[in-house]
Coordinates of C-alpha atoms and ligand atoms in Angstrom, one line a residue:
M1 CA 17.2 20.4 -15.2
T2 CA 19.5 21.8 -12.5
Y3 CA 18.5 21.9 -8.9
P4 CA 19.8 24.4 -6.2
T5 CA 20.5 21.5 -3.8
Q6 CA 24.1 20.4 -4.0
P7 CA 25.7 21.2 -0.6
K8 CA 29.1 22.8 -0.4
A9 CA 30.5 19.5 1.0
S10 CA 29.2 16.3 2.4
H11 CA 29.9 16.8 6.1
F12 CA 29.9 19.7 8.6
I13 CA 32.6 19.2 11.3
G14 CA 34.4 21.5 13.6
G15 CA 32.4 24.5 12.4
E16 CA 33.1 24.0 8.7
Y17 CA 32.1 22.0 5.6
V18 CA 34.4 19.0 5.1
E19 CA 34.8 16.6 2.2
D20 CA 36.5 13.3 1.7
T21 CA 35.8 12.0 -1.8
A22 CA 37.1 8.6 -0.9
G23 CA 33.7 7.9 0.8
E24 CA 31.0 5.9 -1.1
V25 CA 28.8 8.2 -3.3
I26 CA 25.3 8.7 -2.0
E27 CA 22.9 10.0 -4.7
V28 CA 20.1 12.2 -3.5
I29 CA 16.9 11.5 -5.5
Y30 CA 14.1 14.0 -5.9
P31 CA 11.0 11.8 -5.3
Y32 CA 8.8 13.9 -7.7
T33 CA 11.0 13.4 -10.7
G34 CA 13.5 10.6 -9.9
D35 CA 16.3 13.0 -10.8
V36 CA 19.6 13.0 -9.0
I37 CA 19.6 16.4 -7.3
A38 CA 22.8 16.1 -5.3
R39 CA 25.7 13.8 -4.5
V40 CA 27.4 13.4 -1.1
H41 CA 30.0 11.0 0.1
A42 CA 29.6 8.6 3.1
A43 CA 32.0 9.3 5.9
T44 CA 35.3 7.5 5.7
P45 CA 37.0 6.3 9.0
A46 CA 39.1 9.6 8.7
I47 CA 35.9 11.7 8.7
I48 CA 34.4 9.8 11.6
E49 CA 37.5 10.3 13.6
R50 CA 37.6 13.9 12.8
A51 CA 34.0 14.3 13.9
L52 CA 34.6 12.4 17.2
Q53 CA 37.7 14.6 17.9
A54 CA 35.8 17.8 17.1
A55 CA 32.9 16.9 19.4
T56 CA 35.2 15.7 22.2
Q57 CA 37.4 18.8 22.1
A58 CA 34.4 21.1 22.1
K59 CA 32.5 19.6 25.0
A60 CA 34.4 21.1 28.0
A61 CA 34.1 24.7 27.0
W62 CA 30.5 24.3 25.8
A63 CA 29.5 22.7 29.1
A64 CA 31.3 25.4 31.1
M65 CA 29.3 28.2 29.5
T66 CA 26.3 29.3 31.4
G67 CA 22.9 28.1 30.4
T68 CA 22.0 31.6 29.5
E69 CA 24.9 31.9 27.1
R70 CA 24.1 28.6 25.4
G71 CA 20.4 29.4 25.3
R72 CA 21.1 32.7 23.6
I73 CA 22.9 30.9 20.8
L74 CA 20.1 28.4 20.4
R75 CA 17.4 31.1 20.3
R76 CA 19.4 33.0 17.7
A77 CA 19.5 29.8 15.7
A78 CA 15.7 29.6 16.0
D79 CA 15.3 33.2 14.7
I80 CA 17.6 32.4 11.7
M81 CA 15.6 29.2 10.9
R82 CA 12.4 31.2 10.9
E83 CA 13.8 33.9 8.7
R84 CA 14.9 31.3 6.2
N85 CA 11.8 29.1 6.5
H86 CA 11.0 29.4 2.8
D87 CA 14.4 28.2 1.6
L88 CA 14.6 25.5 4.2
S89 CA 11.1 24.3 3.3
V90 CA 12.0 24.2 -0.4
L91 CA 15.1 22.1 0.5
E92 CA 13.1 19.8 2.8
T93 CA 10.6 19.3 -0.1
F94 CA 13.5 18.4 -2.5
D95 CA 15.0 16.0 0.1
T96 CA 11.8 14.2 1.0
G97 CA 9.1 15.0 -1.7
K98 CA 6.7 16.2 1.0
P99 CA 4.6 19.1 -0.4
L100 CA 5.8 22.6 0.3
Q101 CA 2.3 23.3 1.7
E102 CA 3.4 21.0 4.6
T103 CA 7.1 21.7 4.9
T104 CA 6.4 25.4 5.2
V105 CA 4.5 24.8 8.4
A106 CA 5.9 21.6 9.9
D107 CA 9.6 21.2 9.4
A108 CA 12.0 24.2 9.9
T109 CA 9.2 25.9 12.0
S110 CA 9.2 22.8 14.2
G111 CA 13.0 22.8 14.4
A112 CA 12.9 26.5 15.3
D113 CA 10.4 25.8 18.0
A114 CA 12.8 23.2 19.5
F115 CA 15.7 25.7 19.5
E116 CA 13.6 28.4 21.0
Y117 CA 12.0 26.2 23.7
F118 CA 15.3 24.5 24.8
G119 CA 17.2 27.7 24.4
G120 CA 14.7 29.3 26.8
M121 CA 15.0 26.4 29.2
A122 CA 18.8 26.1 29.2
A123 CA 19.4 28.5 32.1
T124 CA 16.8 26.7 34.2
I125 CA 18.5 23.3 34.1
T126 CA 19.7 23.1 37.7
G127 CA 20.0 20.7 40.5
E128 CA 18.3 20.7 43.9
H129 CA 19.2 21.2 47.6
I130 CA 18.3 18.4 50.0
P131 CA 18.5 19.3 53.7
L132 CA 19.6 16.5 56.1
A133 CA 19.9 16.0 59.8
G134 CA 22.3 18.3 61.8
G135 CA 22.6 20.8 59.0
D136 CA 24.2 18.4 56.6
F137 CA 22.9 18.6 53.1
V138 CA 23.1 17.2 49.6
Y139 CA 23.1 19.2 46.5
T140 CA 22.7 17.8 43.0
R141 CA 24.2 19.0 39.8
R142 CA 22.4 18.2 36.5
E143 CA 25.4 17.6 34.3
P144 CA 25.7 17.0 30.6
L145 CA 26.5 13.4 29.3
G146 CA 29.2 14.4 26.9
V147 CA 29.3 13.6 23.2
C148 CA 25.9 12.5 21.9
V149 CA 25.2 10.8 18.6
G150 CA 21.9 11.5 16.8
I151 CA 20.8 9.2 14.0
G152 CA 17.8 10.2 11.9
A153 CA 15.1 8.6 9.8
W154 CA 14.2 10.1 6.4
N155 CA 10.7 11.4 7.0
Y156 CA 11.5 14.6 8.9
P157 CA 15.2 15.4 8.3
T158 CA 15.2 19.0 9.6
Q159 CA 12.9 18.3 12.5
I160 CA 14.8 15.2 13.7
A161 CA 18.2 17.0 13.5
S162 CA 16.7 19.8 15.6
W163 CA 14.7 17.8 18.1
K164 CA 17.8 15.9 19.0
G165 CA 20.3 18.8 18.7
A166 CA 18.3 21.4 20.7
P167 CA 17.9 19.6 24.0
A168 CA 21.4 18.0 23.7
L169 CA 23.1 21.4 23.2
A170 CA 20.9 23.2 25.8
C171 CA 22.0 20.7 28.4
G172 CA 25.7 21.3 27.6
N173 CA 26.4 18.3 25.4
T174 CA 28.0 18.2 21.9
M175 CA 26.5 16.3 19.1
I176 CA 27.4 14.3 16.0
F177 CA 24.3 13.8 13.8
K178 CA 24.0 11.2 11.1
P179 CA 21.0 11.8 8.8
S180 CA 19.4 9.0 6.8
E181 CA 21.3 8.3 3.6
T182 CA 18.0 8.9 1.8
T183 CA 17.7 12.5 3.0
P184 CA 21.2 13.9 3.7
L185 CA 20.7 17.6 2.9
C186 CA 18.7 19.3 5.6
A187 CA 20.8 18.5 8.7
L188 CA 23.7 20.3 7.0
K189 CA 21.6 23.5 7.1
V190 CA 20.8 23.0 10.8
A191 CA 24.6 22.8 11.5
E192 CA 25.3 25.8 9.3
I193 CA 22.7 27.9 11.1
L194 CA 23.8 26.8 14.6
H195 CA 27.3 27.9 13.8
E196 CA 26.2 31.2 12.3
A197 CA 24.2 31.8 15.5
G198 CA 27.4 31.4 17.5
A199 CA 27.8 27.8 18.4
P200 CA 31.5 27.1 18.8
A201 CA 33.2 24.8 16.4
G202 CA 32.6 21.1 17.1
V203 CA 29.5 21.6 19.2
Y204 CA 27.1 20.3 16.4
N205 CA 28.5 18.2 13.6
V206 CA 26.9 16.3 10.7
V207 CA 28.4 13.2 9.0
Q208 CA 26.8 11.3 6.2
G209 CA 26.6 7.6 5.7
M210 CA 24.6 4.4 5.9
G211 CA 24.1 2.2 9.0
A212 CA 27.8 1.3 9.2
V213 CA 28.7 5.0 9.9
G214 CA 26.1 5.1 12.7
S215 CA 27.4 1.9 14.0
A216 CA 31.0 3.1 14.1
L217 CA 30.0 6.2 16.0
I218 CA 27.9 4.5 18.7
T219 CA 30.6 2.0 19.6
D220 CA 33.3 4.6 20.1
P221 CA 34.3 4.9 23.7
R222 CA 34.2 8.7 23.5
V223 CA 30.5 8.6 22.9
A224 CA 28.2 8.9 25.9
K225 CA 24.7 8.7 24.4
V226 CA 22.8 7.7 21.3
S227 CA 19.4 9.0 20.2
L228 CA 17.9 7.2 17.3
T229 CA 14.8 7.8 15.2
G230 CA 14.2 4.8 13.1
S231 CA 12.6 1.4 12.8
V232 CA 12.2 -1.2 15.6
A233 CA 14.7 -3.5 13.9
T234 CA 17.4 -0.8 13.8
G235 CA 16.5 0.3 17.3
Q236 CA 17.2 -3.2 18.6
K237 CA 20.6 -3.2 17.0
V238 CA 21.5 0.3 18.1
Y239 CA 20.3 -0.3 21.7
A240 CA 22.3 -3.6 21.9
A241 CA 25.4 -1.8 20.6
A242 CA 25.0 1.0 23.0
A243 CA 24.4 -1.4 25.9
A244 CA 27.9 -2.8 25.4
G245 CA 29.3 0.5 26.6
L246 CA 26.4 1.1 29.0
R247 CA 25.5 4.2 27.0
N248 CA 22.4 6.3 27.6
V249 CA 19.8 5.9 24.8
T250 CA 16.7 7.5 23.5
M251 CA 14.8 5.4 21.0
E252 CA 12.0 6.8 18.8
L253 CA 10.9 3.9 16.8
G254 CA 7.9 2.6 14.8
G255 CA 4.3 2.0 15.6
K256 CA 0.9 0.7 14.6
S257 CA -1.2 3.1 16.5
P258 CA -4.9 2.9 17.1
Q259 CA -7.4 5.7 16.5
V260 CA -10.7 4.8 18.2
V261 CA -13.9 6.5 17.0
F262 CA -17.0 6.1 19.2
D263 CA -20.4 6.7 17.6
D264 CA -20.9 9.8 19.8
A265 CA -17.9 11.5 18.2
N266 CA -18.0 14.5 16.0
L267 CA -17.9 12.9 12.6
E268 CA -16.0 15.7 10.9
D269 CA -13.3 15.8 13.5
A270 CA -12.9 12.0 13.5
V271 CA -12.5 12.0 9.7
S272 CA -10.1 14.9 9.9
G273 CA -8.1 13.0 12.6
A274 CA -8.0 9.9 10.4
I275 CA -6.8 12.0 7.4
L276 CA -4.1 13.7 9.5
G277 CA -3.1 10.3 11.1
N278 CA -2.9 8.4 7.8
F279 CA -2.2 10.7 4.8
Y280 CA -0.1 13.6 6.1
S281 CA 3.4 13.3 4.7
T282 CA 2.0 10.6 2.4
G283 CA 1.5 8.4 5.5
Q284 CA 5.2 8.4 6.3
V285 CA 4.8 9.3 10.0
C286 CA 5.7 7.1 12.9
S287 CA 2.8 8.0 15.1
N288 CA 0.1 7.5 12.5
G289 CA -3.2 6.1 13.7
T290 CA -3.3 3.4 11.0
R291 CA -5.7 1.1 12.8
V292 CA -8.9 3.2 12.8
F293 CA -11.5 1.4 15.0
V294 CA -14.9 2.8 14.2
Q295 CA -18.0 1.8 16.4
R296 CA -20.4 -0.2 14.3
G297 CA -23.2 2.5 14.3
M298 CA -20.9 5.0 12.7
V299 CA -18.9 3.0 10.2
D300 CA -21.0 3.7 7.1
A301 CA -21.2 7.5 7.7
F302 CA -17.5 7.5 8.5
L303 CA -16.5 5.8 5.3
A304 CA -18.9 7.9 3.2
R305 CA -17.5 11.2 4.5
L306 CA -13.9 10.0 4.4
T307 CA -14.1 8.9 0.7
E308 CA -15.9 12.1 -0.1
R309 CA -13.1 14.2 1.5
L310 CA -10.4 12.2 -0.2
G311 CA -11.8 13.7 -3.5
A312 CA -10.0 16.9 -2.4
V313 CA -6.6 15.3 -2.6
V314 CA -4.3 17.4 -4.9
M315 CA -1.5 15.2 -6.1
G316 CA 1.2 16.9 -8.1
D317 CA 4.3 19.0 -8.0
P318 CA 5.3 19.2 -4.3
Q319 CA 6.9 22.7 -4.8
D320 CA 3.4 24.0 -5.9
M321 CA 1.6 25.3 -2.8
A322 CA -1.7 23.9 -4.1
T323 CA -0.4 20.3 -3.9
N324 CA -1.5 18.6 -0.6
F325 CA -0.3 15.0 -1.3
G326 CA 3.2 14.3 -2.4
P327 CA 5.1 11.3 -3.7
M328 CA 6.6 8.7 -1.3
V329 CA 10.3 9.2 -0.4
S330 CA 11.7 6.5 -2.6
A331 CA 10.8 3.9 -5.2
R332 CA 11.8 1.3 -2.7
Q333 CA 9.4 2.6 0.0
R334 CA 6.6 2.7 -2.6
D335 CA 7.3 -0.9 -3.6
I336 CA 7.2 -2.0 0.1
V337 CA 3.8 -0.2 0.6
E338 CA 2.4 -1.7 -2.7
G339 CA 3.3 -5.1 -1.3
F340 CA 1.2 -4.4 1.8
I341 CA -1.7 -3.2 -0.3
A342 CA -1.6 -6.5 -2.3
K343 CA -1.5 -8.4 1.0
G344 CA -4.6 -6.5 2.2
V345 CA -6.5 -7.5 -0.9
A346 CA -5.3 -11.1 -0.8
E347 CA -6.2 -11.5 2.9
G348 CA -9.8 -10.3 2.2
A349 CA -9.9 -6.7 3.3
R350 CA -12.4 -4.5 1.3
L351 CA -10.5 -1.8 -0.7
V352 CA -12.8 1.2 -0.6
Y353 CA -10.4 3.9 -2.0
G354 CA -7.2 4.1 -3.9
G355 CA -4.8 1.2 -3.9
T356 CA -3.0 1.9 -7.2
R357 CA 0.0 3.7 -8.5
P358 CA -1.1 6.7 -10.6
D359 CA 0.1 6.8 -14.2
R360 CA 2.6 9.6 -13.8
D361 CA 6.3 10.2 -13.0
G362 CA 7.5 10.3 -9.4
F363 CA 7.0 7.8 -6.6
F364 CA 3.3 8.5 -6.1
L365 CA 0.8 6.1 -4.6
E366 CA -2.9 6.9 -4.1
P367 CA -4.2 7.4 -0.6
T368 CA -5.7 4.0 0.2
V369 CA -8.5 2.9 2.5
F370 CA -9.4 -0.6 3.5
A371 CA -12.6 -1.5 5.4
D372 CA -13.7 -4.7 7.0
V373 CA -10.1 -5.2 8.3
T374 CA -9.7 -7.8 11.0
D375 CA -7.1 -7.8 13.8
E376 CA -4.9 -10.6 12.4
M377 CA -4.6 -9.2 8.8
T378 CA -1.1 -8.2 7.9
I379 CA -2.2 -4.6 7.2
A380 CA -3.5 -4.4 10.8
T381 CA -0.5 -5.9 12.5
D382 CA 2.6 -4.5 10.6
E383 CA 3.9 -1.0 10.3
I384 CA 3.4 0.0 6.6
F385 CA 4.8 3.6 6.7
G386 CA 2.8 4.7 3.7
P387 CA -0.7 6.1 2.9
V388 CA -2.7 3.0 3.8
M389 CA -5.6 3.2 6.4
S390 CA -7.2 0.2 7.9
V391 CA -10.8 0.6 9.2
L392 CA -11.9 -1.9 11.8
T393 CA -15.3 -2.2 13.4
F394 CA -16.0 -2.6 17.1
D395 CA -19.0 -2.8 19.5
D396 CA -18.0 -1.7 23.0
E397 CA -15.4 0.1 25.0
D398 CA -13.8 -2.9 26.8
E399 CA -13.5 -4.8 23.5
V400 CA -11.9 -1.9 21.6
L401 CA -9.4 -1.1 24.4
R402 CA -8.3 -4.7 24.5
R403 CA -7.9 -4.8 20.7
A404 CA -6.2 -1.4 20.5
N405 CA -3.6 -2.6 23.0
A406 CA -3.1 -6.0 21.3
T407 CA 0.1 -4.9 19.5
P408 CA 3.8 -5.1 20.4
Y409 CA 4.0 -1.3 19.6
G410 CA 3.0 1.5 21.9
L411 CA 3.8 4.8 20.2
A412 CA 0.5 6.7 19.9
A413 CA -3.2 6.3 20.4
S414 CA -6.3 8.5 20.1
V415 CA -9.9 8.4 21.1
F416 CA -12.7 10.4 19.5
T417 CA -15.8 10.7 21.7
S418 CA -18.0 13.4 23.2
D419 CA -18.2 11.4 26.5
L420 CA -15.8 13.2 28.8
T421 CA -15.2 10.3 31.3
R422 CA -14.9 7.7 28.6
A423 CA -12.2 9.9 26.9
H424 CA -10.1 9.9 30.0
R425 CA -10.7 6.3 30.8
M426 CA -9.5 5.3 27.3
A427 CA -6.5 7.6 27.5
A428 CA -5.5 6.0 30.8
G429 CA -6.0 2.5 29.4
F430 CA -4.0 2.9 26.2
E431 CA -0.6 1.3 26.3
A432 CA 1.1 4.1 24.4
G433 CA 3.5 7.0 25.2
T434 CA 1.7 9.7 23.2
C435 CA -2.1 9.9 23.5
Y436 CA -4.8 12.2 22.0
I437 CA -8.4 13.0 22.8
N438 CA -10.4 14.2 19.8
T439 CA -7.3 14.8 17.6
H440 CA -4.3 12.8 16.3
N441 CA -0.7 13.4 15.5
L442 CA 0.0 16.9 16.9
A443 CA 3.6 17.1 18.3
P444 CA 4.2 20.5 19.9
V445 CA 7.6 20.9 21.5
E446 CA 6.0 21.6 24.9
A447 CA 4.6 18.0 25.0
P448 CA 6.5 14.8 25.6
F449 CA 6.8 12.6 22.5
G450 CA 7.8 9.0 22.4
G451 CA 6.7 5.4 22.7
S452 CA 6.3 2.5 25.1
K453 CA 6.7 -1.2 24.4
L454 CA 8.6 -1.8 21.2
S455 CA 8.1 1.8 20.1
G456 CA 10.8 3.2 22.1
V457 CA 12.7 4.3 25.2
G458 CA 12.8 7.8 26.6
R459 CA 11.0 10.9 25.4
E460 CA 11.8 13.8 23.1
N461 CA 10.6 17.4 23.5
S462 CA 9.2 18.9 26.7
K463 CA 11.0 19.1 30.1
E464 CA 11.3 15.3 29.9
A465 CA 14.0 15.6 27.2
V466 CA 16.3 17.3 29.7
M467 CA 16.2 14.1 31.8
N468 CA 17.4 12.2 28.7
Y469 CA 20.4 14.5 28.0
T470 CA 21.7 14.9 31.5
Q471 CA 22.9 12.9 34.5
T472 CA 22.5 13.7 38.1
K473 CA 25.5 14.1 40.4
G474 CA 24.7 14.1 44.2
I475 CA 27.2 15.9 46.5
Y476 CA 27.0 15.3 50.2
V477 CA 28.2 18.2 52.3
A478 CA 29.1 17.5 55.9
M479 CA 28.6 20.4 58.3
N480 CA 29.6 18.3 61.4
P481 CA 32.6 16.4 62.7
V482 CA 33.0 13.0 61.0
E483 CA 31.8 10.2 63.3
A484 CA 33.7 6.9 62.9
P485 CA 33.3 3.7 64.9
F486 CA 36.9 3.6 66.0
Ligands
LIG501 P1 15.8 2.8 9.7 O1 15.6 2.1 11.0 O2 16.0 2.0 8.4 O3 17.0 3.8 9.7 C1 17.1 4.8 10.7 C2 18.5 5.4 10.8 O4 19.4 4.4 11.4 C3 19.1 5.7 9.4 O5 19.9 6.9 9.5 C4 19.9 4.5 9.2 O6 20.9 4.7 8.2 C5 20.5 4.2 10.5 N1 20.9 2.8 10.8 C6 20.5 1.7 10.2 N2 21.2 0.6 10.7 C7 22.0 1.1 11.6 C8 22.9 0.5 12.6 N3 23.1 -0.8 12.6 N4 23.6 1.3 13.4 C9 23.4 2.6 13.4 N5 22.6 3.2 12.6 C10 21.9 2.5 11.7 O7 14.5 3.7 9.5 P2 14.0 4.6 8.2 O8 15.0 5.6 7.9 O9 13.6 3.6 7.2 O10 12.7 5.3 8.9 C11 11.5 4.7 9.0 C12 11.3 4.1 10.4 O11 11.5 5.2 11.4 C13 9.9 3.7 10.6 O12 9.8 2.4 11.3 C14 9.3 4.7 11.5 O13 8.2 4.3 12.3 C15 10.5 5.2 12.3 N6 10.3 6.6 12.8 C16 10.0 6.8 14.1 C17 9.8 8.0 14.6 C18 9.5 8.3 16.0 O14 9.7 9.4 16.5 N7 9.1 7.3 16.8 C19 9.7 9.2 13.7 C20 10.0 8.9 12.3 C21 10.3 7.6 11.9 P3 20.7 4.5 6.7 O15 19.2 4.3 6.4 O16 21.2 5.7 6.1 O17 21.4 3.3 6.3

C-alpha cells in the first residue's frame, strides 16, 4: 500500500524544504498497520548550522515589524490551517495513530486557535509607563528573546509545533522546532503554512532528529530560549543544558494527576471526565487524571457505569470516523504500558476491565481499569502514558487532598462535586498548575496550561505565554538636571 505521507524533504529551513541524505534515516511507522509510511533524515551538523543561521538572520527584521503586521501573518496561517483541517487531520492520524474523529477536532484546529489568539494579541504586547518624582519616568519595552528552540513530544505533533510557534512568533522571536523522531511529519506542514501566510524566510524552521539534535541546538550560543514538551527525565537534561547558558526555559513535562470524585458528584459527568482523562488519545496525554479517587459511597456505582460505557469503545481503523479508540503510537510504547499492567496485577490491584492486547494488527491495547489501587502501587506512582486508569477509594476531604498531592508531579488535578465551596477549596489546595472543577483535560488557548513541581516550569497558552517569550527592558528617563555628590 502507498501512503500520501512522504514529505518533500526532511527539514524546512529559511522558507524552503531542505534535504541532507547524509543524516541518519528515521522511518515513520503508521501505528495502525506497522507500515513504513515515510522516511526522513536526522539533521546533520550542516543542517543544524543552516537552521541556526536562518533563524539568527531573520530575527532582527521580524522583531522590527509591528505587532499588527506579525499578527496578520499568524491569523492568515490560522485561516489556512482551518481550510486544510481535513488533510492535516489525516496526516496527524497517520503520524500518531490517533483516530480521525479526534484529530479532526483537536489538533490542527487547536493549532489554528493558537495562531489566531496570539496573532490577535501581537499588537497588544507593549510595555508600561511608570511616573516618578519630579517628572522623571521609566518606560518598559517588552522585547523578544531572539532565537527560540522548540522540542516536541509525539502525542500532539501539530498542536505542540503551533503552541510553541504562535506565541514565540507573535512576540517577535524566530523559532527552530524539532519534532519527536516518532512523529516528524506534521510540524513540516505548520512551517509550510506559516510561510505561505507570509512569514519571512527563517522565522519558523523545522529540523528532524533524535535527542542529540535537540541537544546541539540548545547549547548553541545563538539560542536564547528552549521550550520543551517531553518527559521529566528529558526536562531535567534540557533544563540543565539551558542553564549553562542561562537560557530562558519553558518545560511542559509529565504528570500523575488526580481526579477526585465526591459522592455528591454528578455520576455521568464524573465518568465522562474519567474517560476523557484516561482514554482520549489512547491515554497518551500528559495531563491525564490517571489516579481517580472515588469516595467510598460512590465506588460501586462509578465502576459499574464506567465499565458499561467502555462497551461503546470502537477500536479499529483510525481513518474511519466511527473509530473512537486508536492504537498506541509505537510498539515500544505499547510494551512499556503492558509492563505497567503486569505490575498492577502482580502488586494486587483488581483488574476490572481490559488489560490485554487485542488479537489484531497495529499497536492496540485495550482500555484498562484497575480498582482497589493503593497509593504505593507502581500504577499509582508512575506516569504510564497509556490507557490505564487506577481507581482509588477515599473517605473524606482532608485525606483525599493529602493523598492527591502526595506525588512529585503537579501538572493537573480535578474535582467532581456539587458542593460549591468544597470545589473551590479543593482547587485552591491542589498542588498542580492546571485544575478543573467538574471536568478534566480541556485546554483552550485562552487558559494557561502547565505544571508545578516536577511537571514543569512556565506556562503555555493565554497571556502568560507572552511573559515566557519576552523580556522586559526598563528605560529611565531623566527630566531634571543630574544631581551628583561632587
Ligand atoms: P521524551 O522526553 O522522550 O522526548 C521529548 C522530546 O525531547 C523529543 O523530541 C526527544 O527527541 C527530545 N529529546 C530527548 N532527549 C533530549 C536531549 N538530551 N536534549 C534535547 N532534546 C531531547 O518524551 P516523549 O516524546 O516520549 O513524550 C512523552 C512525555 O512527554 C511524557 O512524559 C508526557 O507526560 C510528556 N508530555 C508532556 C506534555 C505537557 O504539556 N506537559 C504534553 C505531552 C507530553 P527524540 O524522542 O526524537 O529522541
